[in-house]
């Protein structure tokens, strides 16, 4: 059976321990793939998938080894392995991949900016109890046509605590996570995306989601794809977060450019969706005995080149992070995110053209992959991503985190 990649590409440069880890992830991912259709149809958080990851010792990917985690990610100089884990989970279910990304990225922030006491306290819950984390910033300020409600939070000081009131949307894992890092601005609504770079009023507050002042409104999240991310509207009714839950110095998230470490992580999920579609197409072509069709050959060749190219881009950016070339890695990550979006979309399109309309009828996974990927790549406006790359090359002022003009 033909494989999705030239022999050895995915594992090139990995040591035996990293390869064994990816093999374990692959075993869990196969069970996750069997459940993906159910979670998509019911728009439920993939709880069983995370239970399996915890049981397999995989729930603490970016927690340092000295705290009992796997020690992956840019801080541990093992970035590619983290992204390949994400790719494997997104290949099983892109919604799962997104929830996993949010969990892993939030733990990177705790490791990078948290105090020693915070790390001891919170990493223990992840390692020993399988607690799940996420980061929430979404407070869109411009209403869409016909939209009546407004989104956003207000934050005030009160007797040694920060009190959060208001709403966030696109709150991934809202019904599945135990902890969320809230990116909030003391000067008004908008979260991180709408705050000027370096603004010292942007805070990161760790919120225990079991707090009775936190509630989830699941009526808002009814999208075409990524349904199992349960990215609901979350309401905070005077939620008190003590100073012990403040992560890092005010404004550190923007000043230190942490969003740029997560941008290429999205591309790893895009690649997972593309590889799943490619492998489906290969199996379909062989089963249908279409291997001699020159048009099929053309599209299969295109898919293979596109998937391989995406791998090579991720490997390049991961190497920059792992060798300490952070400034180069920041913009290279945006390049990778832009390129891999288009490679992945083209791969899925070629899969559909090879396999025909039946591939878009449930329970075919391609139907879900097409919806999920089409929705997820909207996570950032690709026109703004590309314009930001151009602005940087032309020596113009640019925002490498959120691509604001």
Tab-separated table of C-alpha atoms in Angstrom:
chain	number	residue	atom	x	y	z
A	1	UNK	CA	0.000	0.000	0.000
A	2	UNK	CA	1.380	3.439	-0.926
A	3	UNK	CA	1.984	5.665	2.087
A	4	UNK	CA	1.172	9.344	2.415
A	5	UNK	CA	4.805	10.392	2.482
A	6	UNK	CA	8.142	9.348	1.023
A	7	UNK	CA	9.675	6.791	3.340
A	8	UNK	CA	11.278	8.349	6.393
A	9	UNK	CA	10.115	11.952	5.891
A	10	UNK	CA	7.835	12.094	8.926
A	11	UNK	CA	10.387	10.503	11.250
A	12	UNK	CA	13.551	12.124	9.881
A	13	UNK	CA	15.550	13.664	12.704
A	14	UNK	CA	13.469	12.081	15.475
A	15	UNK	CA	15.196	10.007	18.129
A	16	UNK	CA	13.917	6.622	19.265
A	17	UNK	CA	11.993	8.101	22.204
A	18	UNK	CA	10.248	10.680	20.033
A	19	UNK	CA	9.299	8.050	17.477
A	20	UNK	CA	7.933	5.773	20.212
A	21	UNK	CA	5.873	8.690	21.482
A	22	UNK	CA	4.388	9.301	18.026
A	23	UNK	CA	3.594	5.607	17.708
A	24	UNK	CA	1.650	5.784	20.982
A	25	UNK	CA	-0.195	8.858	19.794
A	26	UNK	CA	-1.054	7.032	16.574
A	27	UNK	CA	-2.642	4.184	18.513
A	28	UNK	CA	-4.830	6.595	20.486
A	29	UNK	CA	-5.649	8.586	17.351
A	30	UNK	CA	-7.111	5.540	15.620
A	31	UNK	CA	-9.715	5.217	18.371
A	32	UNK	CA	-10.356	8.968	18.203
A	33	UNK	CA	-11.028	8.714	14.473
A	34	UNK	CA	-13.759	6.149	15.144
A	35	UNK	CA	-15.529	8.613	17.441
A	36	UNK	CA	-15.084	11.743	15.308
A	37	UNK	CA	-18.371	11.411	13.415
A	38	UNK	CA	-20.340	11.070	16.668
A	39	UNK	CA	-18.760	14.138	18.259
A	40	UNK	CA	-19.318	16.143	15.087
A	41	UNK	CA	-23.001	15.182	14.772
A	42	UNK	CA	-23.726	15.863	18.438
A	43	UNK	CA	-21.435	18.928	18.717
A	44	UNK	CA	-19.972	17.550	21.949
A	45	UNK	CA	-16.492	17.946	23.411
A	46	UNK	CA	-14.353	14.849	22.629
A	47	UNK	CA	-14.085	13.824	26.273
A	48	UNK	CA	-13.367	10.139	25.589
A	49	UNK	CA	-10.459	11.144	23.352
A	50	UNK	CA	-8.858	13.169	26.133
A	51	UNK	CA	-9.507	10.349	28.595
A	52	UNK	CA	-7.580	8.024	26.293
A	53	UNK	CA	-4.757	10.537	25.947
A	54	UNK	CA	-4.511	10.823	29.724
A	55	UNK	CA	-4.559	7.039	30.172
A	56	UNK	CA	-1.715	6.759	27.658
A	57	UNK	CA	0.364	9.354	29.516
A	58	UNK	CA	-0.054	11.943	26.764
A	59	UNK	CA	-2.096	14.668	28.488
A	60	UNK	CA	0.867	16.859	29.522
A	61	UNK	CA	2.657	17.511	26.213
A	62	UNK	CA	4.297	20.854	26.991
A	63	UNK	CA	4.670	20.377	30.743
A	64	UNK	CA	8.421	20.142	31.509
A	65	UNK	CA	9.839	16.723	32.319
A	66	UNK	CA	10.819	17.818	35.823
A	67	UNK	CA	7.112	18.350	36.495
A	68	UNK	CA	6.154	14.948	35.060
A	69	UNK	CA	5.252	16.044	31.512
A	70	UNK	CA	6.521	15.127	28.070
A	71	UNK	CA	8.699	18.221	27.703
A	72	UNK	CA	7.708	19.102	24.125
A	73	UNK	CA	7.364	22.469	22.428
A	74	UNK	CA	9.442	25.582	21.708
A	75	UNK	CA	10.532	26.150	25.309
A	76	UNK	CA	11.950	22.623	25.487
A	77	UNK	CA	13.485	22.831	22.007
A	78	UNK	CA	11.427	19.914	20.769
A	79	UNK	CA	8.916	21.784	18.661
A	80	UNK	CA	8.544	19.448	15.696
A	81	UNK	CA	7.561	16.490	17.867
A	82	UNK	CA	4.773	18.548	19.435
A	83	UNK	CA	3.504	19.610	16.014
A	84	UNK	CA	3.641	16.030	14.720
A	85	UNK	CA	1.574	14.893	17.716
A	86	UNK	CA	-0.947	17.612	16.901
A	87	UNK	CA	-0.934	16.597	13.238
A	88	UNK	CA	-1.732	13.005	14.170
A	89	UNK	CA	-4.672	13.992	16.372
A	90	UNK	CA	-6.008	16.480	13.814
A	91	UNK	CA	-5.752	13.746	11.209
A	92	UNK	CA	-8.163	11.715	13.332
A	93	UNK	CA	-10.456	14.689	14.032
A	94	UNK	CA	-9.648	18.330	13.297
A	95	UNK	CA	-11.882	19.477	16.168
A	96	UNK	CA	-9.883	17.291	18.543
A	97	UNK	CA	-6.686	18.759	17.113
A	98	UNK	CA	-7.904	22.271	17.869
A	99	UNK	CA	-8.869	21.413	21.457
A	100	UNK	CA	-5.489	19.759	21.891
A	101	UNK	CA	-3.684	22.803	20.474
A	102	UNK	CA	-5.434	25.092	22.957
A	103	UNK	CA	-4.496	22.783	25.824
A	104	UNK	CA	-0.845	22.472	24.782
A	105	UNK	CA	-0.437	26.186	24.049
A	106	UNK	CA	-1.939	27.232	27.376
A	107	UNK	CA	0.567	25.026	29.192
A	108	UNK	CA	3.400	26.667	27.219
A	109	UNK	CA	2.271	30.019	28.632
A	110	UNK	CA	2.198	28.692	32.191
A	111	UNK	CA	5.715	27.304	31.706
A	112	UNK	CA	7.038	30.466	30.054
A	113	UNK	CA	5.473	33.109	32.290
A	114	UNK	CA	4.149	31.380	35.394
A	115	UNK	CA	5.795	31.482	38.800
A	116	UNK	CA	7.402	28.408	40.362
A	117	UNK	CA	4.412	28.067	42.696
A	118	UNK	CA	1.937	28.311	39.803
A	119	UNK	CA	3.780	25.633	37.864
A	120	UNK	CA	3.791	23.265	40.829
A	121	UNK	CA	0.109	23.877	41.502
A	122	UNK	CA	-1.271	23.669	37.979
A	123	UNK	CA	1.048	21.155	36.337
A	124	UNK	CA	0.235	18.636	39.063
A	125	UNK	CA	-3.445	18.763	38.110
A	126	UNK	CA	-2.596	18.144	34.453
A	127	UNK	CA	-0.213	15.264	35.129
A	128	UNK	CA	-2.032	13.461	37.938
A	129	UNK	CA	-5.694	14.249	37.260
A	130	UNK	CA	-5.797	14.840	33.529
A	131	UNK	CA	-6.971	18.441	33.839
A	132	UNK	CA	-7.406	20.275	30.559
A	133	UNK	CA	-6.464	23.889	29.859
A	134	UNK	CA	-7.270	26.406	27.166
A	135	UNK	CA	-6.648	30.080	26.402
A	136	UNK	CA	-9.529	32.451	25.617
A	137	UNK	CA	-9.198	35.877	24.075
A	138	UNK	CA	-12.180	36.164	21.696
A	139	UNK	CA	-14.107	39.395	22.166
A	140	UNK	CA	-15.015	40.567	18.612
A	141	UNK	CA	-15.981	44.205	18.698
A	142	UNK	CA	-17.562	44.682	15.262
A	143	UNK	CA	-21.053	43.110	15.064
A	144	UNK	CA	-21.965	41.112	11.981
A	145	UNK	CA	-25.098	42.207	10.049
A	146	UNK	CA	-28.206	41.590	12.136
A	147	UNK	CA	-26.268	40.742	15.302
A	148	UNK	CA	-27.803	42.373	18.370
A	149	UNK	CA	-25.635	41.286	21.255
A	150	UNK	CA	-22.220	42.695	22.121
A	151	UNK	CA	-19.238	40.690	23.299
A	152	UNK	CA	-16.474	41.667	25.680
A	153	UNK	CA	-15.315	41.777	29.260
A	154	UNK	CA	-14.646	44.452	31.837
A	155	UNK	CA	-11.985	43.957	34.513
A	156	UNK	CA	-11.712	45.862	37.798
A	157	UNK	CA	-9.634	45.590	40.966
A	158	UNK	CA	-11.332	44.694	44.217
A	159	UNK	CA	-9.580	43.792	47.472
A	160	UNK	CA	-6.586	41.866	46.081
A	161	UNK	CA	-8.412	40.296	43.156
A	162	UNK	CA	-9.383	40.998	39.570
A	163	UNK	CA	-13.133	40.831	38.925
A	164	UNK	CA	-14.165	39.835	35.391
A	165	UNK	CA	-17.650	40.557	34.041
A	166	UNK	CA	-18.925	40.015	30.515
A	167	UNK	CA	-18.642	37.464	27.713
A	168	UNK	CA	-16.132	35.716	25.503
A	169	UNK	CA	-16.894	33.794	22.314
A	170	UNK	CA	-14.967	31.248	20.255
A	171	UNK	CA	-14.223	29.775	23.686
A	172	UNK	CA	-12.785	26.434	22.580
A	173	UNK	CA	-13.321	23.449	24.914
A	174	UNK	CA	-15.883	25.461	26.890
A	175	UNK	CA	-17.624	22.354	28.236
A	176	UNK	CA	-14.496	20.209	28.489
A	177	UNK	CA	-11.668	22.210	30.034
A	178	UNK	CA	-11.122	22.694	33.765
A	179	UNK	CA	-8.974	25.828	33.462
A	180	UNK	CA	-8.852	28.743	31.021
A	181	UNK	CA	-6.290	31.495	30.643
A	182	UNK	CA	-8.366	34.631	30.100
A	183	UNK	CA	-6.666	37.363	28.077
A	184	UNK	CA	-8.440	40.510	29.260
A	185	UNK	CA	-7.791	44.228	29.040
A	186	UNK	CA	-8.316	46.499	32.038
A	187	UNK	CA	-8.944	49.438	29.685
A	188	UNK	CA	-11.976	47.900	28.005
A	189	UNK	CA	-13.347	45.010	25.927
A	190	UNK	CA	-11.445	43.397	23.096
A	191	UNK	CA	-9.095	40.771	24.539
A	192	UNK	CA	-5.605	40.402	23.074
A	193	UNK	CA	-6.550	40.770	19.411
A	194	UNK	CA	-7.870	44.307	19.868
A	195	UNK	CA	-5.211	45.596	22.269
A	196	UNK	CA	-2.308	47.698	20.978
A	197	UNK	CA	1.026	45.867	21.004
A	198	UNK	CA	2.796	46.186	24.313
A	199	UNK	CA	-0.218	47.526	26.161
A	200	UNK	CA	0.461	46.971	29.858
A	201	UNK	CA	-3.264	46.699	30.542
A	202	UNK	CA	-3.481	43.240	28.904
A	203	UNK	CA	-3.607	40.581	31.635
A	204	UNK	CA	-3.531	36.797	31.613
A	205	UNK	CA	-5.713	35.403	34.381
A	206	UNK	CA	-6.089	31.685	35.164
A	207	UNK	CA	-9.763	30.892	35.742
A	208	UNK	CA	-11.126	27.764	37.408
A	209	UNK	CA	-14.095	27.008	35.156
A	210	UNK	CA	-15.982	25.249	37.940
A	211	UNK	CA	-16.526	28.658	39.564
A	212	UNK	CA	-20.327	29.168	39.832
A	213	UNK	CA	-19.976	32.680	38.393
A	214	UNK	CA	-18.896	31.154	35.051
A	215	UNK	CA	-21.634	29.879	32.730
A	216	UNK	CA	-21.748	28.537	29.172
A	217	UNK	CA	-24.318	29.527	26.537
A	218	UNK	CA	-24.285	26.816	23.873
A	219	UNK	CA	-26.892	28.506	21.658
A	220	UNK	CA	-24.312	30.728	19.940
A	221	UNK	CA	-22.032	27.991	18.570
A	222	UNK	CA	-23.798	26.386	15.597
A	223	UNK	CA	-21.168	26.445	12.825
A	224	UNK	CA	-20.755	24.523	9.593
A	225	UNK	CA	-17.589	22.838	10.885
A	226	UNK	CA	-15.341	22.374	13.927
A	227	UNK	CA	-18.493	21.622	15.866
A	228	UNK	CA	-16.849	19.393	18.472
A	229	UNK	CA	-14.551	22.184	19.614
A	230	UNK	CA	-17.642	23.444	21.517
A	231	UNK	CA	-16.359	27.000	21.141
A	232	UNK	CA	-19.357	28.436	22.931
A	233	UNK	CA	-20.137	31.827	24.403
A	234	UNK	CA	-18.954	31.947	28.016
A	235	UNK	CA	-20.346	34.447	30.507
A	236	UNK	CA	-18.531	35.783	33.576
A	237	UNK	CA	-20.741	37.265	36.280
A	238	UNK	CA	-18.326	39.031	38.592
A	239	UNK	CA	-15.756	36.216	38.536
A	240	UNK	CA	-13.084	36.933	41.166
A	241	UNK	CA	-9.562	35.896	40.234
A	242	UNK	CA	-6.922	36.442	42.942
A	243	UNK	CA	-3.480	37.855	42.258
A	244	UNK	CA	-2.130	34.302	42.657
A	245	UNK	CA	-3.859	33.534	39.334
A	246	UNK	CA	-2.184	36.332	37.351
A	247	UNK	CA	0.250	34.788	34.862
A	248	UNK	CA	3.257	36.901	33.950
A	249	UNK	CA	3.672	40.650	33.873
A	250	UNK	CA	0.944	42.842	32.344
A	251	UNK	CA	1.383	43.052	28.577
A	252	UNK	CA	3.922	40.218	28.404
A	253	UNK	CA	1.820	38.164	25.979
A	254	UNK	CA	2.043	40.871	23.312
A	255	UNK	CA	5.484	42.275	24.097
A	256	UNK	CA	7.107	38.840	23.965
A	257	UNK	CA	5.136	37.752	20.912
A	258	UNK	CA	3.801	34.489	22.285
A	259	UNK	CA	1.031	34.320	19.698
A	260	UNK	CA	3.719	33.838	17.044
A	261	UNK	CA	4.747	30.560	18.665
A	262	UNK	CA	1.216	29.226	18.198
A	263	UNK	CA	0.542	30.384	14.628
A	264	UNK	CA	2.484	27.528	12.939
A	265	UNK	CA	0.843	25.115	15.381
A	266	UNK	CA	-2.426	25.814	13.525
A	267	UNK	CA	-0.669	24.741	10.337
A	268	UNK	CA	0.145	21.375	11.921
A	269	UNK	CA	-3.591	20.815	12.328
A	270	UNK	CA	-4.233	21.882	8.720
A	271	UNK	CA	-1.680	19.282	7.656
A	272	UNK	CA	-3.420	16.586	9.691
A	273	UNK	CA	-6.669	17.221	7.817
A	274	UNK	CA	-4.855	17.173	4.475
A	275	UNK	CA	-3.069	13.915	5.218
A	276	UNK	CA	-6.334	12.254	6.271
A	277	UNK	CA	-7.944	13.276	2.966
A	278	UNK	CA	-4.939	12.096	0.979
A	279	UNK	CA	-4.871	8.679	2.611
A	280	UNK	CA	-8.623	8.300	2.054
A	281	UNK	CA	-8.120	9.114	-1.638
A	282	UNK	CA	-5.341	6.551	-2.009
A	283	UNK	CA	-7.471	3.794	-0.514
A	284	UNK	CA	-10.446	4.795	-2.649
A	285	UNK	CA	-8.453	4.821	-5.889
A	286	UNK	CA	-7.027	1.382	-5.254
A	287	UNK	CA	-10.388	-0.077	-4.193
A	288	UNK	CA	-12.085	1.376	-7.271
A	289	UNK	CA	-9.227	0.222	-9.561
A	290	UNK	CA	-8.622	3.735	-10.902
A	291	UNK	CA	-4.842	3.649	-10.644
A	292	UNK	CA	-4.371	3.709	-14.434
A	293	UNK	CA	-6.461	6.859	-14.928
A	294	UNK	CA	-4.011	9.651	-15.925
A	295	UNK	CA	-6.165	12.355	-14.317
A	296	UNK	CA	-6.236	10.420	-11.063
A	297	UNK	CA	-2.483	9.978	-11.279
A	298	UNK	CA	-2.084	13.726	-11.787
A	299	UNK	CA	-4.138	14.605	-8.718
A	300	UNK	CA	-2.564	11.934	-6.519
A	301	UNK	CA	0.849	13.289	-7.486
A	302	UNK	CA	-0.275	16.797	-6.611
A	303	UNK	CA	-1.564	15.659	-3.215
A	304	UNK	CA	1.701	13.881	-2.438
A	305	UNK	CA	3.806	16.931	-3.292
A	306	UNK	CA	1.537	19.254	-1.302
A	307	UNK	CA	1.544	17.083	1.825
A	308	UNK	CA	5.315	16.671	1.640
A	309	UNK	CA	5.782	20.425	1.165
A	310	UNK	CA	3.700	21.135	4.264
A	311	UNK	CA	5.885	18.780	6.309
A	312	UNK	CA	9.029	20.488	5.109
A	313	UNK	CA	7.693	23.936	6.020
A	314	UNK	CA	6.833	22.804	9.548
A	315	UNK	CA	10.236	21.180	9.951
A	316	UNK	CA	11.930	24.412	8.826
A	317	UNK	CA	10.036	26.614	11.295
A	318	UNK	CA	10.463	24.134	14.150
A	319	UNK	CA	14.221	24.135	13.568
A	320	UNK	CA	14.283	27.928	13.854
A	321	UNK	CA	12.483	27.777	17.201
A	322	UNK	CA	14.666	24.964	18.507
A	323	UNK	CA	17.928	26.700	17.560
A	324	UNK	CA	16.942	29.928	19.292
A	325	UNK	CA	16.346	31.973	16.126
A	326	UNK	CA	13.162	33.426	17.522
A	327	UNK	CA	12.886	36.542	15.354
A	328	UNK	CA	13.318	34.500	12.181
A	329	UNK	CA	10.873	31.905	13.487
A	330	UNK	CA	8.143	34.478	14.125
A	331	UNK	CA	7.696	35.541	10.516
A	332	UNK	CA	8.584	32.116	9.122
A	333	UNK	CA	5.698	30.755	11.190
A	334	UNK	CA	3.304	33.100	9.400
A	335	UNK	CA	4.719	32.024	6.050
A	336	UNK	CA	4.176	28.393	7.006
A	337	UNK	CA	0.658	29.081	8.215
A	338	UNK	CA	-0.188	30.809	4.901
A	339	UNK	CA	1.401	28.153	2.686
A	340	UNK	CA	0.046	25.146	4.558
A	341	UNK	CA	-3.500	26.560	4.505
A	342	UNK	CA	-3.422	26.536	0.708
A	343	UNK	CA	-1.634	23.202	0.437
A	344	UNK	CA	-4.203	21.597	2.734
A	345	UNK	CA	-7.219	23.107	0.969
A	346	UNK	CA	-5.863	22.000	-2.398
A	347	UNK	CA	-5.232	18.494	-1.093
A	348	UNK	CA	-8.809	18.149	0.147
A	349	UNK	CA	-10.129	19.550	-3.147
A	350	UNK	CA	-8.070	17.040	-5.121
A	351	UNK	CA	-9.356	14.248	-2.882
A	352	UNK	CA	-12.944	15.221	-3.625
A	353	UNK	CA	-12.252	15.429	-7.363
A	354	UNK	CA	-10.648	11.979	-7.345
A	355	UNK	CA	-13.293	10.321	-5.175
A	356	UNK	CA	-16.393	12.108	-6.435
A	357	UNK	CA	-19.657	13.057	-4.762
A	358	UNK	CA	-19.842	9.891	-2.676
A	359	UNK	CA	-16.889	11.145	-0.629
A	360	UNK	CA	-19.118	14.003	0.544
A	361	UNK	CA	-21.896	11.796	1.869
A	362	UNK	CA	-21.840	10.798	5.514
A	363	UNK	CA	-20.325	8.784	7.081
A	364	UNK	CA	-17.384	9.517	4.760
A	365	UNK	CA	-14.762	11.383	6.814
A	366	UNK	CA	-14.028	13.618	3.815
A	367	UNK	CA	-17.380	15.369	4.256
A	368	UNK	CA	-16.406	16.341	7.813
A	369	UNK	CA	-12.810	17.164	6.881
A	370	UNK	CA	-13.978	19.554	4.156
A	371	UNK	CA	-16.338	21.377	6.525
A	372	UNK	CA	-13.857	21.487	9.385
A	373	UNK	CA	-10.872	22.659	7.365
A	374	UNK	CA	-12.859	25.268	5.433
A	375	UNK	CA	-14.029	26.706	8.754
A	376	UNK	CA	-10.772	26.415	10.688
A	377	UNK	CA	-8.563	28.199	8.163
A	378	UNK	CA	-10.738	31.271	8.802
A	379	UNK	CA	-9.039	31.410	12.219
A	380	UNK	CA	-7.039	34.263	10.702
A	381	UNK	CA	-7.712	36.246	7.546
A	382	UNK	CA	-5.208	34.881	5.037
A	383	UNK	CA	-5.187	38.186	3.127
A	384	UNK	CA	-3.967	39.900	6.292
A	385	UNK	CA	-1.445	37.125	6.967
A	386	UNK	CA	0.083	37.598	3.515
A	387	UNK	CA	-0.051	41.400	3.730
A	388	UNK	CA	1.787	41.243	7.063
A	389	UNK	CA	4.520	39.119	5.496
A	390	UNK	CA	4.819	41.726	2.744
A	391	UNK	CA	4.863	44.641	5.192
A	392	UNK	CA	7.715	43.012	7.111
A	393	UNK	CA	9.743	42.436	3.941
A	394	UNK	CA	9.203	46.054	2.879
A	395	UNK	CA	10.317	47.416	6.229
A	396	UNK	CA	6.844	48.616	7.193
A	397	UNK	CA	5.331	48.531	10.650
A	398	UNK	CA	3.531	45.224	11.127
A	399	UNK	CA	1.794	43.066	13.731
A	400	UNK	CA	3.203	39.536	13.650
A	401	UNK	CA	0.729	38.288	16.265
A	402	UNK	CA	-2.721	39.259	15.004
A	403	UNK	CA	-2.017	40.747	11.529
A	404	UNK	CA	-3.733	44.046	12.230
A	405	UNK	CA	-3.063	46.659	9.497
